[in-house]
Amino acid sequence: DQQVKQNSPSLSVQEGRISILNCDYTNSMFDYFLWYKKYPAEGPTFLISISSIKDKNEDGRFTVFLNKSAKHLSLHIVPSQPGDSAVYFCAASEDFGNEKLTFGTGTRLTIIP
Amino acid sequence: ETGVTQSPTHLIKTRGQQVTLRCSSQSGHNTVSWYQQALGQGPQFIFQYYREEENGRGNFPPRFSGLQFPNYSSELNVNALELDDSALYLCASSPQGLGELFFGEGSRLTVL
């Protein structure tokens, strides 16, 4: 039972354009959402998060949007840079501070120079 | 400030054997979590330790066990290894209640 789904296994985007990564969830108890980025041979690193009381959170080139009624969130990266090429994981927890995270299967983003 | 470190980075075991994976938490972090990442999957929560006590467990059998030590380092033990235990095992630490995990590079276990 996949409670967090990333339906696009891969995505290629031209450098300088916008990258949009999508994530859907089924568990209505999820209240806090995070995006992690993973390079090969490294552990995942935290990118950005959002609480369910907000619908948008922005940090530099990264913006996460949450549509709670649709149980959908997305990560926007603009402008995309070659260093953004990595696997991106969406994760969810039932409340802020709860480190039991449920992860999606990841989307491999490739930025084309 | 050192980050989360794990050892060994790679190891090969045979079915039925036992394995111990080790993790040193990031300085100042008192919570440690372990995740299993199978090939092509996202990390799956195994369990979490806070102040040396188990503080939550995912859907893993009892042959997966752990320890957290007073210096906040941790071990993951897996008994009676099965082929499906082949995966990347990730350790993550955090100051309790922050909600953000800091991951190590992982230990890749292959069971033959």
Tab-separated table of C-alpha atoms in Angstrom:
chain	number	residue	atom	x	y	z
A	1	ASP	CA	0.000	0.000	0.000
A	2	GLN	CA	1.878	3.036	-1.315
A	3	GLN	CA	0.693	5.971	0.781
A	4	VAL	CA	2.986	8.463	-0.947
A	5	LYS	CA	3.232	8.244	-4.715
A	6	GLN	CA	5.551	9.849	-7.196
A	7	ASN	CA	4.198	8.710	-10.524
A	8	SER	CA	6.994	10.076	-12.693
A	9	PRO	CA	10.137	7.964	-12.276
A	10	SER	CA	12.145	10.438	-14.340
A	11	LEU	CA	12.026	13.971	-15.707
A	12	SER	CA	14.344	15.877	-18.050
A	13	VAL	CA	14.360	19.671	-18.123
A	14	GLN	CA	16.418	22.201	-20.016
A	15	GLU	CA	18.778	24.318	-17.932
A	16	GLY	CA	17.157	27.612	-16.980
A	17	ARG	CA	13.599	26.304	-17.328
A	18	ILE	CA	11.217	25.323	-14.543
A	19	SER	CA	11.254	21.811	-13.100
A	20	ILE	CA	7.999	20.587	-11.581
A	21	LEU	CA	8.001	17.409	-9.538
A	22	ASN	CA	4.710	15.963	-8.360
A	23	CYS	CA	3.643	13.874	-5.393
A	24	ASP	CA	0.294	12.432	-4.314
A	25	TYR	CA	-0.668	10.917	-0.988
A	26	THR	CA	-3.568	8.841	0.255
A	27	ASN	CA	-3.311	9.041	4.053
A	28	SER	CA	-5.456	11.930	5.296
A	29	MET	CA	-3.565	11.867	8.613
A	30	PHE	CA	-0.449	13.257	6.953
A	31	ASP	CA	0.101	16.768	8.176
A	32	TYR	CA	3.678	17.656	7.317
A	33	PHE	CA	5.468	17.166	4.019
A	34	LEU	CA	9.117	17.276	3.044
A	35	TRP	CA	11.236	17.022	-0.069
A	36	TYR	CA	14.623	15.356	-0.013
A	37	LYS	CA	17.280	15.329	-2.700
A	38	LYS	CA	19.679	12.440	-3.208
A	39	TYR	CA	22.903	12.309	-5.185
A	40	PRO	CA	24.501	8.925	-6.012
A	41	ALA	CA	26.516	7.432	-3.136
A	42	GLU	CA	25.177	10.037	-0.714
A	43	GLY	CA	22.352	10.011	1.793
A	44	PRO	CA	19.205	12.053	1.130
A	45	THR	CA	19.489	15.725	2.115
A	46	PHE	CA	16.588	17.872	3.252
A	47	LEU	CA	15.432	20.450	0.745
A	48	ILE	CA	12.187	22.088	1.843
A	49	SER	CA	9.076	21.319	3.850
A	50	ILE	CA	5.504	22.478	4.265
A	51	SER	CA	2.902	22.145	6.976
A	52	SER	CA	-0.712	21.439	6.109
A	53	ILE	CA	-1.744	24.833	7.478
A	54	LYS	CA	0.007	26.447	4.530
A	55	ASP	CA	-0.430	26.011	0.802
A	56	LYS	CA	2.937	27.361	-0.298
A	57	ASN	CA	6.451	27.565	1.048
A	58	GLU	CA	9.353	29.165	-0.753
A	59	ASP	CA	13.101	28.961	-0.251
A	60	GLY	CA	15.207	30.577	-2.936
A	61	ARG	CA	14.760	28.716	-6.210
A	62	PHE	CA	12.600	26.059	-4.542
A	63	THR	CA	8.857	26.356	-3.907
A	64	VAL	CA	6.558	23.661	-2.591
A	65	PHE	CA	2.818	23.850	-3.172
A	66	LEU	CA	0.284	21.835	-1.203
A	67	ASN	CA	-3.288	21.129	-2.295
A	68	LYS	CA	-4.733	19.345	0.710
A	69	SER	CA	-8.167	18.712	-0.821
A	70	ALA	CA	-6.528	16.944	-3.771
A	71	LYS	CA	-3.897	15.303	-1.546
A	72	HIS	CA	-1.271	16.596	-3.934
A	73	LEU	CA	1.964	18.499	-3.574
A	74	SER	CA	4.507	19.720	-6.039
A	75	LEU	CA	8.048	21.028	-5.967
A	76	HIS	CA	8.984	23.806	-8.370
A	77	ILE	CA	12.614	24.576	-9.139
A	78	VAL	CA	13.255	27.742	-11.094
A	79	PRO	CA	15.552	28.326	-12.791
A	80	SER	CA	16.829	24.747	-13.045
A	81	GLN	CA	20.585	24.287	-12.834
A	82	PRO	CA	22.810	21.302	-13.753
A	83	GLY	CA	23.573	20.740	-10.053
A	84	ASP	CA	19.876	20.053	-9.504
A	85	SER	CA	20.247	16.721	-11.327
A	86	ALA	CA	19.459	14.166	-8.608
A	87	VAL	CA	16.713	11.886	-7.322
A	88	TYR	CA	13.996	13.781	-5.459
A	89	PHE	CA	11.913	12.086	-2.782
A	90	CYS	CA	8.648	13.349	-1.423
A	91	ALA	CA	8.001	12.385	2.217
A	92	ALA	CA	5.166	12.816	4.684
A	93	SER	CA	4.560	12.513	8.409
A	94	GLU	CA	1.510	12.750	10.637
A	95	ASP	CA	2.744	15.862	12.403
A	96	PHE	CA	5.635	18.273	12.596
A	97	GLY	CA	8.420	16.831	14.724
A	98	ASN	CA	7.398	13.256	14.015
A	99	GLU	CA	10.453	11.785	12.381
A	100	LYS	CA	8.652	8.669	11.154
A	101	LEU	CA	8.554	9.614	7.496
A	102	THR	CA	6.762	7.826	4.673
A	103	PHE	CA	8.632	8.293	1.417
A	104	GLY	CA	7.608	8.114	-2.211
A	105	THR	CA	9.616	6.118	-4.731
A	106	GLY	CA	11.460	9.141	-6.069
A	107	THR	CA	11.780	11.060	-9.332
A	108	ARG	CA	15.110	11.240	-11.134
A	109	LEU	CA	15.556	14.792	-12.414
A	110	THR	CA	18.060	15.419	-15.194
A	111	ILE	CA	18.904	18.994	-16.139
A	112	ILE	CA	20.095	19.265	-19.711
A	113	PRO	CA	22.750	21.972	-20.242
B	1	GLU	CA	30.629	19.602	13.122
B	2	THR	CA	30.676	16.052	11.760
B	3	GLY	CA	27.627	14.668	10.034
B	4	VAL	CA	26.042	11.235	10.290
B	5	THR	CA	28.524	8.465	9.562
B	6	GLN	CA	27.737	4.811	8.874
B	7	SER	CA	29.815	1.662	8.695
B	8	PRO	CA	30.465	-0.487	6.838
B	9	THR	CA	29.635	1.127	3.507
B	10	HIS	CA	29.263	-2.190	1.710
B	11	LEU	CA	28.995	-5.781	2.871
B	12	ILE	CA	27.981	-9.171	1.552
B	13	LYS	CA	26.325	-11.847	3.660
B	14	THR	CA	24.656	-15.182	2.982
B	15	ARG	CA	21.132	-16.234	3.863
B	16	GLY	CA	20.669	-17.108	7.512
B	17	GLN	CA	23.584	-15.029	8.732
B	18	GLN	CA	23.374	-12.068	11.081
B	19	VAL	CA	24.573	-8.524	10.420
B	20	THR	CA	25.272	-5.448	12.538
B	21	LEU	CA	25.327	-1.982	10.992
B	22	ARG	CA	26.634	1.024	12.878
B	23	CYS	CA	25.829	4.701	12.907
B	24	SER	CA	27.309	7.761	14.592
B	25	SER	CA	24.792	10.546	14.951
B	26	GLN	CA	25.456	14.152	14.164
B	27	SER	CA	26.703	16.059	17.191
B	28	GLY	CA	23.864	17.357	19.369
B	29	HIS	CA	21.255	14.992	17.912
B	30	ASN	CA	19.502	12.714	20.401
B	31	THR	CA	17.164	10.868	18.052
B	32	VAL	CA	18.232	8.239	15.543
B	33	SER	CA	16.103	6.522	12.913
B	34	TRP	CA	16.845	3.647	10.561
B	35	TYR	CA	15.419	3.260	7.085
B	36	GLN	CA	15.650	0.486	4.478
B	37	GLN	CA	15.808	1.489	0.826
B	38	ALA	CA	15.320	-1.379	-1.615
B	39	LEU	CA	16.329	-0.923	-5.231
B	40	GLY	CA	13.966	1.441	-7.053
B	41	GLN	CA	12.037	2.246	-3.878
B	42	GLY	CA	11.942	5.074	-1.424
B	43	PRO	CA	13.339	4.661	2.089
B	44	GLN	CA	11.068	2.698	4.455
B	45	PHE	CA	10.991	3.445	8.183
B	46	ILE	CA	12.334	0.595	10.321
B	47	PHE	CA	12.438	2.150	13.808
B	48	GLN	CA	13.518	5.152	15.816
B	49	TYR	CA	15.408	5.514	19.084
B	50	TYR	CA	15.254	8.397	21.536
B	51	ARG	CA	17.326	8.409	24.710
B	52	GLU	CA	18.205	4.740	24.227
B	53	GLU	CA	14.570	3.610	24.028
B	54	GLU	CA	12.705	2.463	20.925
B	55	ASN	CA	10.311	5.259	20.035
B	56	GLY	CA	8.333	3.942	17.106
B	57	ARG	CA	8.604	1.019	14.728
B	58	GLY	CA	7.599	0.420	11.137
B	59	ASN	CA	6.306	-2.750	9.554
B	60	PHE	CA	9.433	-4.855	10.046
B	61	PRO	CA	9.700	-8.250	11.792
B	62	PRO	CA	11.365	-8.687	15.206
B	63	ARG	CA	14.538	-10.052	13.612
B	64	PHE	CA	15.279	-6.373	12.918
B	65	SER	CA	16.461	-4.911	16.207
B	66	GLY	CA	18.417	-1.898	17.308
B	67	LEU	CA	20.320	-0.169	20.051
B	68	GLN	CA	21.136	3.408	20.868
B	69	PHE	CA	24.077	4.134	23.138
B	70	PRO	CA	24.565	6.972	25.673
B	71	ASN	CA	26.711	8.848	23.151
B	72	TYR	CA	23.737	8.628	20.726
B	73	SER	CA	25.509	6.245	18.356
B	74	SER	CA	23.355	3.370	17.185
B	75	GLU	CA	23.332	-0.159	15.802
B	76	LEU	CA	20.930	-2.001	13.538
B	77	ASN	CA	20.989	-5.775	13.870
B	78	VAL	CA	19.324	-8.133	11.446
B	79	ASN	CA	19.135	-11.860	12.252
B	80	ALA	CA	18.388	-14.777	9.959
B	81	LEU	CA	19.091	-12.765	6.820
B	82	GLU	CA	16.829	-13.275	3.811
B	83	LEU	CA	17.484	-12.431	0.169
B	84	ASP	CA	14.903	-9.607	0.365
B	85	ASP	CA	16.971	-7.912	3.065
B	86	SER	CA	19.362	-6.812	0.324
B	87	ALA	CA	19.060	-3.030	0.379
B	88	LEU	CA	20.652	0.255	1.315
B	89	TYR	CA	20.255	0.862	5.055
B	90	LEU	CA	20.130	4.518	5.984
B	91	CYS	CA	20.660	5.983	9.409
B	92	ALA	CA	19.296	9.435	10.164
B	93	SER	CA	19.638	11.626	13.220
B	94	SER	CA	17.851	14.728	14.410
B	95	PRO	CA	17.471	16.945	17.436
B	96	GLN	CA	14.202	15.597	18.816
B	97	GLY	CA	11.108	17.312	17.544
B	98	LEU	CA	12.688	19.151	14.630
B	99	GLY	CA	10.977	17.039	11.984
B	100	GLU	CA	13.947	17.167	9.645
B	101	LEU	CA	16.238	14.169	9.357
B	102	PHE	CA	19.946	14.241	8.597
B	103	PHE	CA	20.948	11.093	6.735
B	104	GLY	CA	24.209	9.206	6.490
B	105	GLU	CA	25.482	7.767	3.210
B	106	GLY	CA	24.093	4.343	4.014
B	107	SER	CA	25.328	0.772	4.279
B	108	ARG	CA	24.650	-1.352	1.219
B	109	LEU	CA	23.894	-4.923	2.235
B	110	THR	CA	23.836	-7.740	-0.289
B	111	VAL	CA	22.445	-11.100	0.815
B	112	LEU	CA	23.381	-14.084	-1.357
